[in-house]
Coordinates of C-alpha atoms and ligand atoms in Angstrom, one line a residue:
Chain A
X1 CA 0.3 0.2 0.3
X2 CA 2.4 2.8 -1.3
X3 CA 1.9 6.2 -2.4
X4 CA -1.2 5.9 -5.0
X5 CA -0.7 7.2 -8.0
X6 CA -4.2 7.4 -8.3
X7 CA -5.9 6.9 -4.9
X8 CA -9.8 6.7 -7.1
X9 CA -8.1 3.3 -8.0
X10 CA -8.1 1.5 -5.0
X11 CA -11.8 -0.9 -4.3
X12 CA -12.2 -2.9 -1.4
X13 CA -13.2 -6.9 -1.8
X14 CA -14.4 -9.0 1.0
X15 CA -14.3 -12.5 0.4
X16 CA -15.8 -14.6 2.7
X17 CA -16.0 -12.3 5.8
X18 CA -16.7 -13.5 8.9
X19 CA -16.7 -11.7 12.2
X20 CA -17.8 -12.4 15.5
X21 CA -18.7 -10.3 18.9
X22 CA -17.6 -13.3 21.5
X23 CA -19.7 -15.5 20.4
X24 CA -21.9 -14.0 18.4
X25 CA -21.8 -13.4 14.6
X26 CA -22.2 -10.4 13.2
X27 CA -21.1 -11.3 9.7
X28 CA -22.0 -14.6 7.8
X29 CA -19.3 -14.8 4.9
X30 CA -20.0 -11.7 2.9
X31 CA -17.7 -11.4 -0.4
X32 CA -18.4 -8.5 -3.0
X33 CA -16.7 -5.6 -4.7
X34 CA -16.9 -2.2 -4.3
X35 CA -15.7 -0.4 -7.4
X36 CA -13.4 2.7 -7.2
X37 CA -14.1 5.4 -7.7
X38 CA -18.1 5.9 -6.7
X39 CA -19.7 5.9 -3.9
X40 CA -21.4 2.5 -2.7
X41 CA -24.5 3.4 -0.2
X42 CA -24.8 -0.2 2.5
X43 CA -28.2 0.1 4.0
X44 CA -30.1 -2.5 6.1
X45 CA -32.6 -2.4 9.5
X46 CA -31.0 -1.5 12.4
X47 CA -28.5 -4.2 13.8
X48 CA -27.9 -5.9 10.7
X49 CA -23.8 -5.5 10.7
X50 CA -23.1 -2.5 8.8
X51 CA -21.4 -0.7 11.1
X52 CA -19.5 -4.4 11.8
X53 CA -18.8 -4.5 8.2
X54 CA -17.5 -0.7 7.4
X55 CA -15.1 -1.0 10.9
X56 CA -13.9 -4.2 8.6
X57 CA -12.9 -2.0 6.3
X58 CA -10.0 -0.1 8.7
X59 CA -10.1 -2.3 11.5
X60 CA -11.4 -0.3 13.8
X61 CA -13.1 -3.5 15.4
X62 CA -9.7 -4.7 16.7
X63 CA -10.2 -1.9 19.4
X64 CA -12.7 -4.2 20.9
X65 CA -11.2 -7.4 22.6
X66 CA -13.7 -9.8 21.7
X67 CA -13.9 -9.7 17.9
X68 CA -12.7 -12.6 15.9
X69 CA -12.6 -12.1 12.3
X70 CA -12.2 -14.6 9.2
X71 CA -11.9 -14.4 5.5
X72 CA -10.0 -11.3 3.7
X73 CA -10.6 -7.8 3.0
X74 CA -8.3 -7.0 0.0
X75 CA -7.9 -2.4 -0.2
X76 CA -6.4 -1.9 -3.3
X77 CA -4.9 -5.6 -4.1
X78 CA -3.8 -6.2 -0.5
X79 CA -5.8 -7.8 2.0
X80 CA -5.7 -5.9 5.1
X81 CA -5.2 -9.1 7.9
X82 CA -2.3 -9.6 6.6
X83 CA -0.1 -10.0 9.0
X84 CA 2.8 -7.6 7.6
X85 CA 0.3 -4.8 7.0
X86 CA 0.7 -1.7 9.2
X87 CA -1.9 -0.4 11.2
X88 CA -0.8 3.2 10.6
X89 CA -0.6 2.8 7.0
X90 CA -4.0 1.2 6.5
X91 CA -5.6 3.6 8.4
X92 CA -3.9 6.9 6.6
X93 CA -5.1 5.2 3.3
X94 CA -8.6 4.2 5.0
X95 CA -10.1 7.0 6.3
X96 CA -13.4 7.0 8.5
X97 CA -15.9 9.2 9.6
X98 CA -18.6 8.4 12.5
X99 CA -21.7 8.8 13.4
X100 CA -21.6 11.7 15.8
X101 CA -19.2 14.4 14.8
X102 CA -16.4 13.7 16.6
X103 CA -13.6 16.1 16.3
X104 CA -11.2 16.4 18.5
X105 CA -11.1 18.8 21.4
X106 CA -8.6 21.3 19.4
X107 CA -8.6 23.8 17.1
X108 CA -9.9 24.0 13.9
X109 CA -6.6 23.7 12.2
X110 CA -5.1 21.1 14.8
X111 CA -7.7 19.3 13.5
X112 CA -6.8 19.6 10.2
X113 CA -3.2 18.5 10.5
X114 CA -3.7 16.2 13.9
X115 CA -3.3 13.4 10.8
X116 CA -0.3 14.7 9.5
X117 CA 1.6 15.7 12.4
X118 CA 1.3 12.2 13.3
X119 CA 2.9 10.6 10.6
X120 CA 5.4 13.1 9.5
X121 CA 8.6 13.3 11.3
X122 CA 9.4 16.3 9.3
X123 CA 7.9 19.8 11.0
X124 CA 5.5 21.9 8.1
X125 CA 6.3 25.4 7.9
X126 CA 3.3 28.1 8.7
X127 CA 2.7 28.0 5.2
X128 CA 2.4 24.7 4.5
X129 CA 0.6 24.8 7.3
X130 CA -1.9 27.2 6.5
X131 CA -2.2 25.7 2.8
X132 CA -3.0 22.5 3.5
X133 CA -6.0 23.9 6.7
X134 CA -7.5 25.7 3.4
X135 CA -7.6 23.5 0.8
X136 CA -9.0 21.1 2.8
X137 CA -11.3 23.2 4.2
X138 CA -12.3 24.4 1.0
X139 CA -12.8 20.6 -0.5
X140 CA -15.4 20.5 2.3
X141 CA -17.1 23.7 1.4
X142 CA -16.2 24.7 5.1
X143 CA -13.7 27.4 4.6
X144 CA -15.5 30.7 4.2
X145 CA -17.5 29.9 7.4
X146 CA -14.4 29.6 9.4
X147 CA -12.0 30.9 8.3
X148 CA -11.6 33.6 11.1
X149 CA -11.6 31.4 14.0
X150 CA -9.3 28.8 12.9
X151 CA -7.8 28.6 16.3
X152 CA -11.1 27.9 17.8
X153 CA -12.1 24.9 19.8
X154 CA -14.0 22.2 17.3
X155 CA -15.9 21.3 19.4
X156 CA -17.9 24.3 19.8
X157 CA -18.8 24.2 16.1
X158 CA -22.3 23.0 15.2
X159 CA -23.0 19.9 14.1
X160 CA -23.0 19.9 10.5
X161 CA -20.0 21.8 10.7
X162 CA -18.2 19.9 12.5
X163 CA -18.7 16.5 11.0
X164 CA -18.0 18.6 7.5
X165 CA -14.4 19.1 9.5
X166 CA -14.3 15.6 10.4
X167 CA -14.4 14.8 7.0
X168 CA -12.0 17.8 5.9
X169 CA -9.5 16.0 8.7
X170 CA -9.1 13.4 6.7
X171 CA -8.3 14.8 3.7
X172 CA -4.6 15.7 4.1
X173 CA -3.5 11.9 4.3
X174 CA -4.5 11.5 0.8
X175 CA -6.7 8.8 1.6
X176 CA -8.2 6.2 -0.9
X177 CA -11.0 5.2 0.4
X178 CA -13.6 7.2 3.2
X179 CA -15.6 4.9 5.3
X180 CA -18.8 6.7 6.4
X181 CA -21.4 5.6 9.3
X182 CA -24.8 7.3 8.8
X183 CA -22.7 10.8 9.1
X184 CA -25.9 12.6 8.9
X185 CA -28.1 10.7 11.2
X186 CA -27.0 13.2 13.7
X187 CA -27.8 16.2 11.4
X188 CA -31.5 17.9 10.7
X189 CA -32.5 18.2 7.4
X190 CA -30.6 21.4 6.2
X191 CA -26.9 19.7 7.1
X192 CA -28.1 16.6 5.8
X193 CA -28.7 18.0 2.2
X194 CA -25.0 20.2 3.2
X195 CA -23.3 17.2 3.0
X196 CA -24.4 15.4 0.8
X197 CA -24.0 17.9 -1.2
X198 CA -20.4 17.9 -0.6
X199 CA -20.4 14.0 -1.2
X200 CA -21.3 14.7 -4.2
X201 CA -18.2 17.3 -4.8
X202 CA -16.1 14.3 -3.9
X203 CA -17.2 11.7 -6.0
X204 CA -14.9 10.0 -8.5
X205 CA -12.0 11.5 -6.2
X206 CA -12.7 8.8 -3.6
X207 CA -13.7 5.3 -3.0
X208 CA -16.8 5.9 -0.6
X209 CA -19.0 3.6 1.5
X210 CA -21.1 5.2 3.2
X211 CA -23.9 3.5 5.7
X212 CA -27.2 4.7 5.5
X213 CA -30.4 3.7 6.9
X214 CA -32.4 6.5 4.9
X215 CA -33.5 5.1 1.7
X216 CA -34.4 8.3 0.4
X217 CA -30.3 9.3 1.0
X218 CA -29.3 6.0 -0.5
X219 CA -31.0 6.4 -3.6
X220 CA -30.1 10.5 -4.5
X221 CA -25.8 10.0 -3.6
X222 CA -25.0 6.3 -4.3
X223 CA -24.1 4.2 -7.3
X224 CA -24.3 1.3 -6.1
X225 CA -26.0 -0.2 -2.9
X226 CA -25.7 -2.9 -0.8
X227 CA -28.1 -4.4 1.3
X228 CA -27.4 -6.7 4.3
X229 CA -29.9 -8.3 6.7
X230 CA -29.0 -10.2 9.9
X231 CA -25.2 -10.5 9.3
X232 CA -25.7 -11.5 5.5
X233 CA -25.2 -9.4 2.5
X234 CA -27.9 -10.1 0.1
X235 CA -28.1 -7.7 -2.2
X236 CA -25.3 -5.9 -4.4
X237 CA -25.3 -3.9 -7.5
X238 CA -26.5 -0.4 -9.4
X239 CA -28.5 1.7 -7.3
X240 CA -31.3 2.2 -9.4
X241 CA -31.6 -1.8 -10.4
X242 CA -31.8 -2.6 -6.2
X243 CA -34.2 -0.1 -6.3
X244 CA -36.7 -0.9 -8.7
X245 CA -35.8 -4.4 -9.7
X246 CA -34.3 -6.0 -6.9
X247 CA -33.6 -9.7 -7.7
X248 CA -34.1 -11.0 -4.0
X249 CA -38.0 -10.9 -2.5
X250 CA -36.1 -9.4 1.1
X251 CA -34.9 -6.9 -0.9
X252 CA -38.0 -6.0 -2.1
X253 CA -39.6 -5.8 0.7
X254 CA -37.0 -4.0 2.7
X255 CA -37.5 -1.1 0.0
X256 CA -41.1 -1.4 -0.1
X257 CA -41.5 -0.9 3.5
X258 CA -39.6 1.7 3.6
X259 CA -41.3 3.5 1.2
X260 CA -44.5 2.7 2.2
Chain B
X1 CA -52.2 15.4 56.4
X2 CA -54.8 14.0 58.2
X3 CA -56.8 12.4 55.7
X4 CA -55.9 9.0 53.7
X5 CA -55.7 10.4 49.9
X6 CA -52.7 13.4 51.3
X7 CA -50.9 10.8 53.1
X8 CA -50.7 8.1 49.8
X9 CA -49.0 11.0 48.0
X10 CA -46.8 12.1 50.4
X11 CA -45.2 8.5 51.8
X12 CA -43.9 5.7 49.8
X13 CA -47.3 3.5 47.9
X14 CA -46.3 0.4 49.7
X15 CA -46.3 2.0 53.1
X16 CA -49.2 4.2 52.8
X17 CA -51.0 0.7 52.0
X18 CA -50.0 -0.6 54.9
X19 CA -50.5 2.2 56.5
X20 CA -54.2 2.5 55.5
X21 CA -55.2 -0.9 56.2
X22 CA -53.5 -0.7 59.7
X23 CA -55.2 2.2 60.1
X24 CA -58.7 0.4 59.5
X25 CA -57.5 -2.1 62.5
X26 CA -55.9 0.1 64.4
X27 CA -57.5 4.0 64.3
X28 CA -56.6 7.0 63.5
X29 CA -54.3 7.5 66.4
X30 CA -51.9 5.1 65.3
X31 CA -51.9 6.3 61.7
X32 CA -51.1 9.7 63.6
X33 CA -47.9 7.7 65.0
X34 CA -46.7 6.3 61.6
X35 CA -46.6 9.4 59.6
X36 CA -45.1 11.0 62.6
X37 CA -42.4 7.9 63.4
X38 CA -41.8 9.2 59.1
X39 CA -41.4 12.9 59.4
X40 CA -39.0 12.0 62.5
X41 CA -37.3 9.7 60.4
X42 CA -37.1 12.1 57.4
X43 CA -35.6 14.7 59.7
X44 CA -33.1 12.8 61.1
X45 CA -31.7 11.6 58.0
X46 CA -32.0 15.5 56.5
X47 CA -29.5 16.1 59.8
X48 CA -27.5 13.3 59.2
X49 CA -26.6 14.7 55.9
X50 CA -25.8 18.1 57.1
X51 CA -24.1 16.8 60.5
X52 CA -20.5 16.5 58.2
X53 CA -20.8 20.4 57.6
X54 CA -21.5 21.5 60.9
X55 CA -18.8 19.4 61.9
X56 CA -16.1 21.0 59.6
X57 CA -17.7 24.5 60.3
X58 CA -17.5 23.6 64.5
X59 CA -13.8 22.2 64.4
X60 CA -12.2 24.9 62.2
X61 CA -14.0 27.2 64.5
X62 CA -12.7 25.8 67.7
X63 CA -8.6 25.2 66.1
X64 CA -9.3 28.9 65.4
X65 CA -10.6 30.1 69.1
X66 CA -7.9 27.9 70.4
X67 CA -4.9 29.6 68.6
X68 CA -6.0 33.0 68.2
X69 CA -5.3 34.7 71.4
X70 CA -1.6 33.6 70.8
X71 CA -1.4 36.4 68.2
X72 CA -2.7 38.5 71.4
X73 CA 0.4 36.5 73.9
X74 CA 3.4 38.9 72.9
X75 CA 4.2 36.8 69.7
X76 CA 3.1 38.9 66.9
X77 CA 1.8 37.7 63.2
X78 CA 5.5 38.9 61.9
X79 CA 7.4 36.6 63.9
X80 CA 4.9 33.6 63.8
X81 CA 5.0 33.7 60.1
X82 CA 8.2 35.0 58.6
X83 CA 10.8 33.9 60.9
X84 CA 12.0 30.1 61.2
X85 CA 12.5 29.0 64.3
X86 CA 10.2 27.0 66.4
X87 CA 11.9 26.6 69.5
X88 CA 9.1 27.0 72.0
X89 CA 10.6 25.0 75.2
X90 CA 13.4 26.8 75.5
X91 CA 14.4 30.0 77.5
X92 CA 13.0 32.5 75.4
X93 CA 10.6 30.6 73.2
X94 CA 10.3 31.7 70.1
X95 CA 7.3 30.4 67.7
X96 CA 8.3 30.8 63.8
X97 CA 6.8 28.4 61.2
X98 CA 8.2 29.2 58.3
X99 CA 10.8 26.2 58.9
X100 CA 8.1 24.1 59.0
X101 CA 6.1 25.2 56.3
X102 CA 8.7 24.8 54.0
X103 CA 9.6 21.2 55.9
X104 CA 5.9 19.9 54.8
X105 CA 6.9 22.2 51.3
X106 CA 10.1 20.1 50.8
X107 CA 8.4 16.5 51.8
X108 CA 5.0 17.7 49.3
X109 CA 7.3 18.8 46.3
X110 CA 9.6 15.4 46.8
X111 CA 6.6 13.7 47.0
X112 CA 4.9 14.4 44.5
X113 CA 7.6 14.5 42.5
X114 CA 7.8 10.8 42.9
X115 CA 3.7 10.2 43.2
X116 CA 2.2 12.1 40.2
X117 CA 4.8 10.6 37.3
X118 CA 4.0 7.3 38.7
X119 CA 0.3 7.6 39.4
X120 CA -0.7 9.1 36.8
X121 CA 1.8 6.9 34.0
X122 CA -0.5 3.6 36.2
X123 CA -3.6 5.5 36.1
X124 CA -2.9 5.2 31.6
X125 CA -1.6 1.7 32.0
X126 CA -4.7 0.8 33.9
X127 CA -7.4 2.8 31.8
X128 CA -5.3 2.1 28.0
X129 CA -3.6 0.0 27.8
X130 CA -4.5 -3.5 29.8
X131 CA -7.2 -5.9 29.2
X132 CA -10.1 -6.5 31.8
X133 CA -8.7 -9.0 34.1
X134 CA -5.3 -7.4 34.5
X135 CA -6.6 -3.8 35.1
X136 CA -9.2 -5.3 37.6
X137 CA -5.9 -6.8 39.4
X138 CA -4.2 -3.7 39.4
X139 CA -7.1 -1.6 40.8
X140 CA -6.8 -3.9 43.3
X141 CA -3.5 -4.0 44.0
X142 CA -3.3 -0.3 44.0
X143 CA -6.2 -0.2 46.5
X144 CA -3.7 -2.8 49.0
X145 CA -1.1 0.4 48.8
X146 CA -3.5 3.0 50.2
X147 CA -4.8 0.1 52.7
X148 CA -1.2 0.1 54.8
X149 CA -1.3 2.2 58.0
X150 CA 0.7 4.6 57.9
X151 CA 2.7 3.8 61.0
X152 CA 3.4 0.9 59.0
X153 CA 4.8 3.3 56.3
X154 CA 7.1 5.4 58.8
X155 CA 8.8 2.1 60.2
X156 CA 9.7 1.5 56.4
X157 CA 11.1 4.9 56.0
X158 CA 12.7 4.5 59.4
X159 CA 14.0 1.0 58.7
X160 CA 14.2 -0.4 55.8
X161 CA 14.6 3.1 53.4
X162 CA 16.7 5.1 55.8
X163 CA 20.0 2.9 55.7
X164 CA 19.7 2.9 52.0
X165 CA 19.7 6.3 51.8
X166 CA 22.7 6.2 54.2
X167 CA 24.5 3.7 52.1
X168 CA 23.6 5.4 48.3
X169 CA 24.4 9.0 49.3
X170 CA 26.5 8.9 52.6
X171 CA 23.8 11.2 54.3
X172 CA 24.9 11.7 57.4
X173 CA 21.4 10.5 58.9
X174 CA 18.6 8.3 56.8
X175 CA 15.8 10.0 58.2
X176 CA 15.4 13.2 56.3
X177 CA 13.2 15.5 54.1
X178 CA 13.8 12.8 50.7
X179 CA 12.6 9.6 52.7
X180 CA 10.0 11.1 53.9
X181 CA 9.3 12.3 50.6
X182 CA 9.6 8.7 48.7
X183 CA 7.3 7.7 51.7
X184 CA 4.6 10.2 51.3
X185 CA 4.5 9.9 47.8
X186 CA 4.1 6.3 47.4
X187 CA 1.2 6.6 50.5
X188 CA -0.1 9.5 47.7
X189 CA 0.1 7.2 44.8
X190 CA -3.2 5.4 45.3
X191 CA -5.0 9.1 45.3
X192 CA -3.3 10.5 42.2
X193 CA -4.1 6.8 40.2
X194 CA -8.0 6.3 41.5
X195 CA -8.7 10.4 40.4
X196 CA -6.3 10.2 37.5
X197 CA -8.3 7.0 36.2
X198 CA -11.4 8.8 36.6
X199 CA -10.8 11.8 35.0
X200 CA -9.1 9.2 31.6
X201 CA -12.7 7.6 31.8
X202 CA -14.3 10.5 31.3
X203 CA -12.8 11.5 27.8
X204 CA -15.6 10.4 25.2
X205 CA -14.5 7.0 23.9
X206 CA -15.1 8.6 20.3
X207 CA -12.0 11.1 20.4
X208 CA -10.2 7.6 21.1
X209 CA -12.1 6.5 18.1
X210 CA -11.4 9.8 16.1
X211 CA -7.7 9.4 16.9
X212 CA -7.3 5.8 16.2
X213 CA -9.0 6.0 12.5
X214 CA -6.7 8.7 12.0
X215 CA -3.5 6.1 12.4
X216 CA -2.7 7.6 15.7
X217 CA -0.7 4.6 17.9
X218 CA -2.0 4.1 21.3
X219 CA 0.3 6.6 23.1
X220 CA 0.1 9.2 20.2
X221 CA -3.5 9.0 21.3
X222 CA -2.7 8.8 25.2
X223 CA -0.7 11.6 24.8
X224 CA -1.9 13.9 22.2
X225 CA -5.8 13.5 22.2
X226 CA -6.5 12.5 26.6
X227 CA -4.3 14.3 28.3
X228 CA -5.5 17.7 26.5
X229 CA -8.9 16.2 27.3
X230 CA -8.5 14.7 30.7
X231 CA -6.0 18.2 31.8
X232 CA -8.3 19.3 34.5
X233 CA -8.7 15.9 35.9
X234 CA -5.5 14.7 35.8
X235 CA -4.6 18.8 37.5
X236 CA -7.4 17.5 40.3
X237 CA -5.6 14.1 40.6
X238 CA -2.4 15.8 41.4
X239 CA -3.8 18.6 43.9
X240 CA -5.5 15.3 46.2
X241 CA -2.5 13.9 45.7
X242 CA -0.7 16.9 47.5
X243 CA -3.7 17.4 50.0
X244 CA -2.4 14.1 51.1
X245 CA 0.9 14.2 51.0
X246 CA 0.3 18.0 53.3
X247 CA -2.1 16.1 56.3
X248 CA -0.1 12.7 56.3
X249 CA 1.6 13.1 59.9
X250 CA 2.4 9.4 61.3
X251 CA 4.5 8.8 58.4
X252 CA 6.2 11.9 58.2
X253 CA 6.6 12.4 62.3
X254 CA 8.6 8.9 61.7
X255 CA 11.4 9.8 59.0
X256 CA 11.8 13.4 58.6
X257 CA 13.9 12.8 61.5
X258 CA 12.2 16.1 63.0
X259 CA 14.7 19.0 63.3
X260 CA 14.3 22.9 62.7
X261 CA 16.1 23.9 59.4
X262 CA 15.3 25.1 56.2
X263 CA 16.1 22.6 53.8
X264 CA 16.4 25.3 50.9
X265 CA 18.8 28.0 49.9
X266 CA 19.3 30.7 46.9
X267 CA 22.4 28.4 45.0
X268 CA 21.4 25.3 42.8
X269 CA 19.5 22.6 43.3
X270 CA 17.7 25.0 45.9
X271 CA 16.0 22.2 48.3
X272 CA 18.1 20.0 50.1
X273 CA 16.7 17.0 49.9
X274 CA 18.9 15.3 52.4
X275 CA 18.6 17.5 55.6
X276 CA 16.3 16.6 57.7
X277 CA 13.5 18.5 58.5
X278 CA 10.2 19.5 60.9
X279 CA 7.0 19.2 59.0
X280 CA 3.4 21.3 60.4
X281 CA 1.4 17.9 61.3
X282 CA 4.7 16.0 62.7
X283 CA 5.2 18.9 64.8
X284 CA 1.6 19.3 66.1
X285 CA 1.8 15.7 67.0
X286 CA 4.7 15.2 68.5
X287 CA 3.9 18.6 70.7
X288 CA 0.5 19.1 71.6
X289 CA 0.6 16.0 74.5
X290 CA 3.0 17.9 77.1
X291 CA 1.7 21.5 76.5
X292 CA -0.3 22.9 79.0
X293 CA -3.7 23.9 78.1
X294 CA -4.3 27.2 77.3
X295 CA -0.2 28.3 77.7
X296 CA 1.7 30.1 74.8
X297 CA 3.0 26.9 73.2
X298 CA -0.5 25.4 73.8
X299 CA -2.2 28.1 71.6
X300 CA 0.8 28.6 69.3
X301 CA 0.0 25.1 68.3
X302 CA -3.7 25.3 67.8
X303 CA -2.8 28.2 65.6
X304 CA -0.5 26.5 63.5
X305 CA -3.1 24.0 63.4
X306 CA -5.9 26.7 61.6
X307 CA -2.5 27.1 59.2
X308 CA -2.5 23.6 58.2
X309 CA -5.8 23.4 58.0
X310 CA -6.4 26.1 55.7
X311 CA -4.0 25.1 53.2
X312 CA -5.5 21.1 52.9
X313 CA -9.0 22.8 52.9
X314 CA -8.2 25.1 49.7
X315 CA -6.0 22.0 48.0
X316 CA -9.4 20.2 48.5
X317 CA -11.7 22.7 47.7
X318 CA -9.9 23.1 44.4
X319 CA -9.4 19.8 42.9
X320 CA -12.6 18.9 43.8
X321 CA -14.4 21.7 42.0
X322 CA -12.2 20.7 39.1
X323 CA -13.7 17.2 39.3
X324 CA -17.1 18.5 39.6
X325 CA -16.3 20.8 37.0
X326 CA -15.7 18.4 34.6
X327 CA -18.8 16.0 35.6
X328 CA -20.4 18.8 34.9
X329 CA -19.6 19.7 31.3
X330 CA -20.2 15.9 30.4
Ligands
ADP1 N1 -19.1 -4.3 20.8 C1 -20.3 -5.5 20.2 N2 -20.5 -6.5 20.8 C2 -21.1 -7.2 20.8 N3 -22.0 -7.4 19.9 C3 -21.6 -6.4 19.4 C4 -21.3 -5.1 19.4 N4 -21.3 -4.2 18.7 C5 -22.3 -4.7 17.4 N5 -23.0 -5.7 18.4 C6 -23.8 -6.6 17.5 O1 -23.4 -7.0 16.0 C7 -24.8 -6.8 15.2 C8 -24.2 -5.8 13.9 O2 -24.2 -4.5 15.2 P1 -24.0 -3.4 14.0 O3 -23.1 -3.2 12.9 O4 -23.9 -2.3 14.9 O5 -25.6 -3.0 13.0 P2 -26.2 -1.9 12.3 O6 -24.8 -0.8 12.2 O7 -26.3 -2.5 10.9 O8 -27.0 -0.7 13.1 C9 -25.9 -6.1 16.5 O9 -26.7 -7.5 16.7 C10 -24.8 -5.6 17.9 O10 -25.8 -6.3 18.7
MG2 MG1 -24.6 1.3 12.8

């Protein structure tokens, strides 16, 4: 997983992926391929394993002691569960946005620079830092809102701005993949719209896998859709096909049930 | 108050039912008695609740009243606070507590130099770096440390640590500020650990996840996220350690060497840990039993006690306010 020439070529491939929390099996033999450079939506009822699958892709599940994973997850062709994979490198190239915005209790610019300063031994000059902060914030359409208060604590921002910041702080690390776990569930309608607009802006430059239980959102922003139920990946296809001509009976019921 | 309807609102439902049933059998006087008893119990509980406030206030006022007359007995405020000669039993007694305050300060500083890094490191280990079982074991061990009686600590300092200090430093005596500092430091570790761990636990897990998802190692996460986020709680932990160290008596009495000395000077390293010192607590403990009630020396000791009380009170109050501030914000 070296410096990617074209980041968007990193897809995610799951091979026969199963996961247990203690003795409870949360994922059953999930196999699929997330195409690079597009937005894939992950839908399904609450508790079906969406968050779990997402967290397999940057090995965040391992923070919990009692998790056992079986199978392979390939990011950019490399199995991230191999023994020689560095978690640090993995998390640099696979960024994650959480359900509740969780900016660090530091200033706005410190949040943006946090990732770089973890990894880069050399110090960045003032002007380099300013440049990085500006470009990251511009990319998430937050620059104009906060450019006068970059030294302010990030935890004091509005939720929508916090979530944008949480996306922005991933960008200086030049990730290939962005994992998002219901990034709008803590936001109001306006905030949701803003994040969706931002996602559309990022489309094509990153491989994005986004969990949502808002069907409208999935149909609006995703190119492909994955439907999960009880730890099984039931269906994966182009969004229009999943919503309009689902192949599986269970997908159909879920999609219609939520519409009706 | 007399009607059943009211009583069922003011006492727990189950008891009200019982009262009602009893009332049917034993009549209205029984019910009145029952309610009165209820009222008395609540009153008693409230009294116990506020009694701690009364006790603290009463104790402080008592000490102060016993001590303040000292200032009208020919030894002024200046001698008391600004001179360092505490010779209460000499021909011309002098009562300067400066050396005692410096002694207490020296022991406290040495203790904290030891207890704060050691205690906070243990807190970080317990809250961030170990499995559940190791964590529980460590916590029990740390609590055991707190359960050792202070006279036993004093014994360890006097008989075990003292000779070691003499061997390694060539000091004249093993009972000195360093000895007491190390012992009191060990005694303060448990409180630093437990409050420090609380502070670290109070940091939401989402911060940890955020840092780790950006590729931070555990230690980077601790240093760059946890420490800043838990800063005030960790400060409170250190302050409570300070409070513990200032107030410790028995171990200090046994380990400091009890001599009136100023272990400081203007040149580096400013503090001389190998000098024997006297502290406020140990002085009171060792002298109060032998003084004549109401006399000069007696009054001086009580005034010294008031100063000590104020110092520990302020330190503990500050720490408590910080801790409460954190809880309030959450
Ligand atoms: N840390 C955990 N320990 C044990 N079980 C868990 C844990 N996290 C999630 N689960 C269980 O795994 C299943 C899938 O959870 P999750 O992936 O969070 O679902 P979703 O995100 O789709 O709502 C649920 O049944 C949940 O109870
Ligand atoms: Mg979830």
